[in-house]
Short mmCIF file of C-alpha atoms and ligand atoms in Angstrom, two decimals:
data_model
loop_
_atom_site.label_atom_id
_atom_site.label_comp_id
_atom_site.label_asym_id
_atom_site.label_seq_id
_atom_site.Cartn_x
_atom_site.Cartn_y
_atom_site.Cartn_z
CA UNK A 1 -14.70 -5.60 28.90
CA UNK A 2 -17.07 -3.24 29.42
CA UNK A 3 -20.39 -4.11 31.39
CA UNK A 4 -23.50 -2.22 31.81
CA UNK A 5 -25.35 -2.09 35.01
CA UNK A 6 -28.15 -1.98 35.27
CA UNK A 7 -30.84 -1.47 39.27
CA UNK A 8 -34.23 -1.11 39.81
CA UNK A 9 -35.15 -3.11 42.91
CA UNK A 10 -37.19 -0.79 44.46
CA UNK A 11 -36.63 3.19 45.13
CA UNK A 12 -33.16 3.64 43.62
CA UNK A 13 -32.82 4.18 39.33
CA UNK A 14 -29.21 3.16 38.65
CA UNK A 15 -26.62 2.24 36.14
CA UNK A 16 -23.25 2.27 35.90
CA UNK A 17 -20.43 1.29 33.25
CA UNK A 18 -17.72 -1.29 34.64
CA UNK A 19 -14.08 -2.15 33.18
CA UNK A 20 -12.88 -5.43 33.72
CA UNK A 21 -15.83 -5.92 36.53
CA UNK A 22 -13.32 -4.28 38.87
CA UNK A 23 -12.77 -0.38 37.13
CA UNK A 24 -15.95 1.63 37.76
CA UNK A 25 -16.40 4.48 34.72
CA UNK A 26 -19.84 5.58 35.42
CA UNK A 27 -21.90 5.25 38.83
CA UNK A 28 -24.70 7.43 38.60
CA UNK A 29 -27.70 6.96 40.80
CA UNK A 30 -31.38 8.83 40.88
CA UNK A 31 -32.58 8.70 44.45
CA UNK A 32 -36.50 8.77 45.18
CA UNK A 33 -36.24 9.34 48.55
CA UNK A 34 -37.63 13.08 48.88
CA UNK A 35 -40.38 11.40 47.36
CA UNK A 36 -41.56 8.30 50.09
CA UNK A 37 -40.35 10.82 52.28
CA UNK A 38 -43.50 12.41 53.41
CA UNK A 39 -45.39 8.45 53.07
CA UNK A 40 -42.05 7.65 55.93
CA UNK A 41 -41.57 4.26 53.66
CA UNK A 42 -40.69 3.11 50.25
CA UNK A 43 -44.73 3.23 48.49
CA UNK A 44 -43.95 0.58 45.34
CA UNK A 45 -46.44 1.95 42.67
CA UNK A 46 -44.84 5.64 43.07
CA UNK A 47 -41.48 3.87 43.16
CA UNK A 48 -42.63 2.43 39.70
CA UNK A 49 -43.79 5.02 37.95
CA UNK A 50 -40.74 7.34 39.24
CA UNK A 51 -38.12 4.37 37.96
CA UNK A 52 -40.33 4.37 34.35
CA UNK A 53 -38.95 8.11 34.33
CA UNK A 54 -35.76 7.98 35.34
CA UNK A 55 -34.42 4.64 33.92
CA UNK A 56 -33.31 6.25 30.59
CA UNK A 57 -31.92 9.35 31.42
CA UNK A 58 -29.55 7.35 34.34
CA UNK A 59 -28.51 5.04 32.20
CA UNK A 60 -27.76 7.38 29.23
CA UNK A 61 -25.52 9.65 31.87
CA UNK A 62 -23.64 6.32 32.84
CA UNK A 63 -23.01 6.16 29.13
CA UNK A 64 -21.63 9.37 29.21
CA UNK A 65 -20.20 10.08 32.20
CA UNK A 66 -18.46 6.58 31.42
CA UNK A 67 -17.23 8.16 27.80
CA UNK A 68 -17.72 5.01 26.17
CA UNK A 69 -20.13 4.39 23.21
CA UNK A 70 -22.59 1.58 23.52
CA UNK A 71 -21.69 0.03 21.23
CA UNK A 72 -18.58 -0.39 22.96
CA UNK A 73 -20.32 -2.78 26.55
CA UNK A 74 -20.38 -6.30 26.38
CA UNK A 75 -23.12 -7.02 27.75
CA UNK A 76 -25.75 -5.72 30.61
CA UNK A 77 -26.30 -6.78 33.90
CA UNK A 78 -29.76 -6.13 35.86
CA UNK A 79 -30.88 -7.31 39.24
CA UNK A 80 -33.99 -9.71 38.09
CA UNK A 81 -34.72 -10.08 41.97
CA UNK A 82 -35.35 -9.54 44.94
CA UNK A 83 -37.10 -6.77 45.25
CA UNK A 84 -40.89 -4.36 44.56
CA UNK A 85 -42.16 -6.50 41.25
CA UNK A 86 -42.95 -3.24 39.46
CA UNK A 87 -39.74 -1.85 40.13
CA UNK A 88 -37.66 -4.78 38.98
CA UNK A 89 -39.91 -5.04 35.69
CA UNK A 90 -38.27 -1.96 34.83
CA UNK A 91 -35.21 -2.34 35.01
CA UNK A 92 -35.04 -5.77 33.35
CA UNK A 93 -37.43 -4.83 30.19
CA UNK A 94 -35.25 -1.63 29.82
CA UNK A 95 -31.94 -4.09 29.85
CA UNK A 96 -33.88 -6.40 27.77
CA UNK A 97 -34.82 -3.97 25.23
CA UNK A 98 -30.58 -2.25 24.96
CA UNK A 99 -29.23 -6.04 24.57
CA UNK A 100 -32.02 -6.48 21.75
CA UNK A 101 -31.00 -3.21 20.14
CA UNK A 102 -27.11 -3.52 20.86
CA UNK A 103 -27.24 -7.05 20.31
CA UNK A 104 -25.42 -8.19 23.17
CA UNK A 105 -25.69 -10.84 26.08
CA UNK A 106 -28.49 -9.84 29.16
CA UNK A 107 -26.93 -10.84 32.37
CA UNK A 108 -29.33 -11.33 35.66
CA UNK A 109 -27.94 -10.39 39.05
CA UNK A 110 -29.24 -11.58 42.67
CA UNK A 111 -29.37 -8.34 44.32
CA UNK A 112 -28.36 -9.77 47.55
CA UNK A 113 -25.17 -11.04 45.10
CA UNK A 114 -24.47 -7.50 44.57
CA UNK A 115 -24.85 -6.12 48.21
CA UNK A 116 -22.10 -8.83 48.61
CA UNK A 117 -20.13 -8.11 45.42
CA UNK A 118 -19.91 -4.00 46.76
CA UNK A 119 -17.04 -5.36 48.93
CA UNK A 120 -15.22 -6.93 45.99
CA UNK A 121 -15.65 -3.88 44.08
CA UNK A 122 -14.85 -1.07 46.55
CA UNK A 123 -11.07 -3.06 47.79
CA UNK A 124 -10.50 -3.32 44.05
CA UNK A 125 -11.02 0.58 43.93
CA UNK A 126 -8.78 1.13 46.31
CA UNK A 127 -5.85 -0.76 45.58
CA UNK A 128 -6.48 1.37 42.23
CA UNK A 129 -6.66 4.57 43.70
CA UNK A 130 -3.31 4.03 46.28
CA UNK A 131 -2.08 1.87 42.81
CA UNK A 132 -1.25 -0.93 45.24
CA UNK A 133 -0.89 -5.00 43.95
CA UNK A 134 -4.00 -6.26 44.11
CA UNK A 135 -5.86 -8.48 46.16
CA UNK A 136 -5.33 -12.75 46.55
CA UNK A 137 -8.53 -13.26 46.79
CA UNK A 138 -8.20 -16.91 47.62
CA UNK A 139 -6.67 -15.05 51.07
CA UNK A 140 -10.29 -13.64 52.37
CA UNK A 141 -12.36 -17.18 51.49
CA UNK A 142 -13.79 -19.17 53.03
CA UNK A 143 -15.70 -15.83 54.17
CA UNK A 144 -19.08 -14.57 56.21
CA UNK A 145 -21.34 -11.91 54.74
CA UNK A 146 -23.20 -10.48 56.31
CA UNK A 147 -25.97 -8.67 54.29
CA UNK A 148 -27.76 -5.85 56.00
CA UNK A 149 -30.16 -3.09 54.62
CA UNK A 150 -33.66 -2.34 54.34
CA UNK A 151 -34.93 -5.29 52.56
CA UNK A 152 -32.49 -8.32 53.88
CA UNK A 153 -30.69 -9.08 56.93
CA UNK A 154 -28.72 -12.29 56.06
CA UNK A 155 -25.29 -14.22 56.70
CA UNK A 156 -23.53 -16.48 54.14
CA UNK A 157 -20.91 -18.16 54.32
CA UNK A 158 -18.98 -17.96 51.23
CA UNK A 159 -16.35 -20.69 49.39
CA UNK A 160 -15.22 -20.48 46.27
CA UNK A 161 -15.51 -23.63 44.09
CA UNK A 162 -14.45 -24.34 40.44
CA UNK A 163 -17.13 -25.40 37.69
CA UNK A 164 -16.18 -26.17 34.14
CA UNK A 165 -13.08 -24.93 35.31
CA UNK A 166 -14.03 -21.83 36.08
CA UNK A 167 -14.42 -20.45 39.86
CA UNK A 168 -16.96 -19.30 41.42
CA UNK A 169 -18.83 -19.12 44.68
CA UNK A 170 -21.29 -21.13 46.87
CA UNK A 171 -23.19 -19.35 49.05
CA UNK A 172 -24.49 -20.89 51.80
CA UNK A 173 -27.57 -19.13 53.93
CA UNK A 174 -26.39 -19.62 57.55
CA UNK A 175 -28.71 -16.58 59.25
CA UNK A 176 -31.57 -14.44 58.55
CA UNK A 177 -34.23 -11.96 60.29
CA UNK A 178 -37.36 -13.73 60.73
CA UNK A 179 -39.34 -10.53 60.65
CA UNK A 180 -37.83 -7.27 60.20
CA UNK A 181 -34.35 -6.37 58.24
CA UNK A 182 -32.51 -4.58 60.65
CA UNK A 183 -32.79 -1.31 58.33
CA UNK A 184 -36.21 -1.55 58.07
CA UNK A 185 -36.35 -1.31 62.21
CA UNK A 186 -34.53 2.08 62.27
CA UNK A 187 -37.00 3.19 59.58
CA UNK A 188 -39.49 2.35 61.97
CA UNK A 189 -38.36 3.44 64.77
CA UNK A 190 -37.13 6.59 63.54
CA UNK A 191 -40.99 7.18 61.60
CA UNK A 192 -42.27 6.24 65.34
CA UNK A 193 -40.07 8.47 66.91
CA UNK A 194 -40.91 11.36 64.36
CA UNK A 195 -37.06 11.40 63.17
CA UNK A 196 -37.80 11.47 59.05
CA UNK A 197 -37.15 8.87 56.56
CA UNK A 198 -34.92 7.23 55.59
CA UNK A 199 -34.34 6.79 59.40
CA UNK A 200 -30.79 5.47 59.47
CA UNK A 201 -28.78 7.73 58.88
CA UNK A 202 -30.20 9.76 61.39
CA UNK A 203 -30.05 7.08 64.33
CA UNK A 204 -26.28 7.10 62.92
CA UNK A 205 -25.26 10.34 63.49
CA UNK A 206 -27.77 11.56 66.81
CA UNK A 207 -26.79 8.50 69.04
CA UNK A 208 -23.60 9.94 69.06
CA UNK A 209 -25.44 12.31 71.66
CA UNK A 210 -26.85 9.64 73.65
CA UNK A 211 -25.92 7.25 75.91
CA UNK A 212 -26.23 4.07 74.67
CA UNK A 213 -26.59 1.86 77.67
CA UNK A 214 -28.98 4.21 79.17
CA UNK A 215 -32.21 1.87 77.69
CA UNK A 216 -31.44 -2.15 77.98
CA UNK A 217 -33.52 -2.85 75.21
CA UNK A 218 -33.94 -6.65 74.15
CA UNK A 219 -32.15 -8.79 71.96
CA UNK A 220 -33.71 -11.71 69.95
CA UNK A 221 -32.11 -15.17 69.99
CA UNK A 222 -34.09 -17.80 68.26
CA UNK A 223 -33.19 -21.01 70.23
CA UNK A 224 -33.63 -23.54 67.68
CA UNK A 225 -31.66 -21.18 64.96
CA UNK A 226 -29.02 -19.63 66.64
CA UNK A 227 -27.83 -17.67 63.67
CA UNK A 228 -31.25 -16.14 62.86
CA UNK A 229 -32.09 -12.67 63.48
CA UNK A 230 -35.27 -10.89 64.75
CA UNK A 231 -36.21 -6.60 65.51
CA UNK A 232 -39.66 -6.69 65.32
CA UNK A 233 -39.53 -6.71 69.27
CA UNK A 234 -36.82 -4.31 69.58
CA UNK A 235 -38.82 -1.74 67.96
CA UNK A 236 -42.39 -3.07 70.03
CA UNK A 237 -40.03 -2.29 72.72
CA UNK A 238 -39.11 1.04 71.77
CA UNK A 239 -42.76 2.29 70.82
CA UNK A 240 -43.42 0.71 74.28
CA UNK A 241 -40.87 2.29 76.10
CA UNK A 242 -41.90 5.58 74.45
CA UNK A 243 -45.89 5.13 74.81
CA UNK A 244 -44.84 5.01 78.81
CA UNK A 245 -41.99 7.15 79.34
CA UNK A 246 -41.57 9.66 76.13
CA UNK A 247 -45.30 10.73 75.80
CA UNK A 248 -44.29 14.84 76.13
CA UNK A 249 -40.76 15.04 74.14
CA UNK A 250 -42.97 13.42 71.49
CA UNK A 251 -45.30 16.02 71.29
CA UNK A 252 -42.69 18.31 71.10
CA UNK A 253 -40.95 17.01 68.47
CA UNK A 254 -44.07 17.44 66.41
CA UNK A 255 -44.77 20.76 67.19
CA UNK A 256 -41.11 21.72 66.61
CA UNK A 257 -40.65 19.73 62.97
CA UNK A 258 -41.34 23.03 61.38
CA UNK A 259 -37.80 23.94 62.74
CA UNK A 260 -34.76 22.78 60.17
CA UNK A 261 -32.44 22.44 63.06
CA UNK A 262 -35.03 20.15 65.71
CA UNK A 263 -33.14 17.20 65.67
CA UNK A 264 -29.83 19.05 66.98
CA UNK A 265 -32.35 20.27 70.05
CA UNK A 266 -34.14 17.13 71.14
CA UNK A 267 -34.55 15.90 75.47
CA UNK A 268 -31.85 14.09 76.43
CA UNK A 269 -33.81 11.61 76.66
CA UNK A 270 -34.44 10.85 73.15
CA UNK A 271 -30.95 10.51 72.23
CA UNK A 272 -30.31 8.36 75.14
CA UNK A 273 -33.71 5.92 73.48
CA UNK A 274 -31.87 6.35 69.97
CA UNK A 275 -28.25 4.91 71.45
CA UNK A 276 -29.59 2.08 73.68
CA UNK A 277 -31.35 1.28 70.61
CA UNK A 278 -28.92 1.55 68.13
CA UNK A 279 -26.93 -0.14 70.06
CA UNK A 280 -29.55 -3.12 70.82
CA UNK A 281 -29.08 -4.03 66.66
CA UNK A 282 -26.00 -3.49 66.64
CA UNK A 283 -25.31 -5.98 69.08
CA UNK A 284 -27.60 -8.68 67.84
CA UNK A 285 -25.83 -8.27 64.28
CA UNK A 286 -22.35 -8.62 65.87
CA UNK A 287 -23.04 -11.74 68.63
CA UNK A 288 -24.77 -13.28 65.52
CA UNK A 289 -21.77 -12.85 63.24
CA UNK A 290 -19.93 -13.66 66.01
CA UNK A 291 -21.40 -17.26 66.49
CA UNK A 292 -21.17 -18.00 62.76
CA UNK A 293 -17.36 -17.41 63.13
CA UNK A 294 -17.01 -19.92 65.84
CA UNK A 295 -18.71 -22.48 63.46
CA UNK A 296 -17.73 -22.05 60.40
CA UNK A 297 -14.02 -21.90 59.25
CA UNK A 298 -13.77 -18.37 57.91
CA UNK A 299 -10.86 -16.13 57.31
CA UNK A 300 -13.19 -12.51 56.55
CA UNK A 301 -16.03 -10.99 56.81
CA UNK A 302 -17.55 -8.86 54.69
CA UNK A 303 -20.35 -6.65 55.46
CA UNK A 304 -22.18 -4.95 53.18
CA UNK A 305 -25.96 -2.99 52.36
CA UNK A 306 -27.14 0.14 53.59
CA UNK A 307 -27.01 -0.86 57.00
CA UNK A 308 -22.97 -1.53 56.70
CA UNK A 309 -22.31 2.42 56.58
CA UNK A 310 -23.36 2.71 60.47
CA UNK A 311 -20.91 4.36 62.03
CA UNK A 312 -21.79 1.82 65.71
CA UNK A 313 -21.73 -1.25 62.85
CA UNK A 314 -17.97 -0.29 61.66
CA UNK A 315 -16.09 -0.32 64.95
CA UNK A 316 -18.34 -2.37 66.59
CA UNK A 317 -16.91 -5.15 64.18
CA UNK A 318 -13.38 -3.65 63.67
CA UNK A 319 -12.93 -3.49 67.21
CA UNK A 320 -14.46 -6.83 68.13
CA UNK A 321 -13.31 -9.05 65.34
CA UNK A 322 -9.93 -7.71 64.20
CA UNK A 323 -8.91 -8.54 68.17
CA UNK A 324 -9.60 -12.04 67.23
CA UNK A 325 -6.99 -11.87 63.81
CA UNK A 326 -10.59 -11.35 61.52
CA UNK A 327 -9.90 -8.85 59.04
CA UNK A 328 -13.76 -7.25 58.45
CA UNK A 329 -14.54 -5.21 54.75
CA UNK A 330 -16.81 -2.82 54.08
CA UNK A 331 -17.87 -0.59 51.05
CA UNK A 332 -17.80 2.66 50.96
CA UNK A 333 -21.20 4.53 51.66
CA UNK A 334 -22.00 5.26 48.08
CA UNK A 335 -21.05 1.08 47.25
CA UNK A 336 -23.17 0.36 50.62
CA UNK A 337 -26.81 1.46 49.82
CA UNK A 338 -28.12 0.27 46.35
CA UNK A 339 -25.75 1.61 43.38
CA UNK A 340 -25.61 -0.22 40.02
CA UNK A 341 -21.58 -0.75 39.71
CA UNK A 342 -22.52 -3.61 42.45
CA UNK A 343 -24.72 -5.04 39.63
CA UNK A 344 -22.29 -4.87 36.63
CA UNK A 345 -19.53 -5.90 38.83
CA UNK A 346 -21.69 -9.78 40.45
CA UNK A 347 -22.37 -10.07 37.02
CA UNK A 348 -19.35 -9.52 35.11
CA UNK A 349 -18.21 -12.95 36.32
CA UNK A 350 -21.21 -14.09 34.89
CA UNK A 351 -20.93 -12.69 31.53
CA UNK A 352 -17.34 -14.14 31.32
CA UNK A 353 -18.72 -17.38 32.09
CA UNK A 354 -21.30 -16.62 29.34
CA UNK A 355 -24.01 -17.26 32.12
CA UNK A 356 -26.52 -15.29 30.16
CA UNK A 357 -30.45 -14.61 30.58
CA UNK A 358 -32.80 -14.56 27.58
CA UNK A 359 -35.46 -12.31 26.87
CA UNK A 360 -38.02 -14.20 28.36
CA UNK A 361 -36.25 -13.32 31.90
CA UNK A 362 -38.57 -12.16 34.53
CA UNK A 363 -38.53 -10.58 38.08
CA UNK A 364 -38.27 -12.83 40.86
CA UNK A 365 -39.28 -10.94 44.19
CA UNK A 366 -38.11 -13.46 46.09
CA UNK A 367 -35.22 -15.34 43.88
CA UNK A 368 -32.86 -17.17 46.56
CA UNK A 369 -29.20 -16.72 46.21
CA UNK A 370 -28.62 -20.17 47.19
O1 KG4 B 401 -29.25 -1.12 51.01
P1 KG4 B 401 -30.05 0.03 50.38
O2 KG4 B 401 -29.85 1.30 49.95
O3 KG4 B 401 -31.54 -0.52 50.23
C1 KG4 B 401 -32.47 -1.77 50.54
O4 KG4 B 401 -31.41 -2.78 49.49
O5 KG4 B 401 -32.41 -2.58 51.02
O6 KG4 B 401 -30.69 -0.25 51.72
C2 KG4 B 401 -31.59 1.06 53.00
C3 KG4 B 401 -31.00 0.78 54.11
C4 KG4 B 401 -32.75 1.81 54.98
O7 KG4 B 401 -33.27 1.31 55.89
C5 KG4 B 401 -31.77 2.96 55.84
O8 KG4 B 401 -32.72 3.82 56.91
C6 KG4 B 401 -30.17 2.06 56.36
O9 KG4 B 401 -29.70 1.37 54.86
N1 KG4 B 401 -29.37 2.92 56.12
C7 KG4 B 401 -28.46 2.73 58.00
C8 KG4 B 401 -27.86 3.81 57.60
N2 KG4 B 401 -27.66 4.03 56.21
C9 KG4 B 401 -28.26 3.89 55.39
N3 KG4 B 401 -28.96 2.16 58.64
C10 KG4 B 401 -27.86 2.83 59.79
N4 KG4 B 401 -27.24 3.42 59.61
C11 KG4 B 401 -26.50 3.92 58.81
N5 KG4 B 401 -25.90 4.98 58.73
ZN1 ZN B 402 -30.55 -3.43 48.62
#
């Protein structure tokens, strides 16, 4: 059964076709990074205008790359929220129009559930590539899922339940950020150090040249909610540190930014701050996840969202949890950041269970998973 996924919750217009919810036939993404780069973050108005330009070509590309005819699509899964309202509406309305013209059902997907599904989708893709036998999902659940991106930092405990004779996941939100998302902190710190946008990939790369123990940035602990996160304090601490100790270095960076290779020749103190900041953010994610492991019976850990690309995070989680006998799973880089394959994967079981949305479907910017 073929499902088309459409994602437009933030600044990526994406469409993908999956067979049986786990074989990726196409996964097309029109990124707007180049547009938002000069503003140092996503400008919602610009994002929705570019979704409008990109949605038709990107869906056409996904269909043609999959080598299928639109009439073969059994249903369309679209992101309903959370996200930017203007962006979400472009994907939702196009998905509705497609379903109406093809006479196919529409399925509404929570963007965060999409990120969570990117993990089993990645595992299924890897198994297909190596022709390995499929993982028995019951061996991975109950699971703890950390969704960590530019818009979200949430920790879920997931249990499989049976409802009306079919298996589905029950999500319990056990921890969330009280202020900035982790990816947002990466982006804001990169902006204040004049390193460009998005901040995560550049900080990840440059941190390798610094000493992660050079500066001790605070790791927030929420007294009455030990699994909640807070990243605005780390961000402010970097700002204060930069104002107090890095004034000359930052002036030099501003002057050298025209030089394409300026990032490779930063003062050592900047690399050290970057590495120390990254360590503090990842340590906070690790500590809370470890506390959750102590409190919730879990057979695996699944980490998804753009920040799941981070190399320090991957090695910290692997090394920290596998020592405890807990397997840790990450999606590939392309499935970690926003994409439509994950939306199609999360929508597929709903399509099978006939959990359809109707033509009154509206964007929900604060859509909750639990
Ligand atoms: O999942 P995503 O594409 O969009 C949201 O749903 O927000 O995540 C984008 C975020 C950005 O904040 C970006 O800086 C961060 O993911 N990111 C990273 C890395 N790659 C992307 N953060 C840390 N390390 C990375 N390698
Ligand atoms: Zn996302």
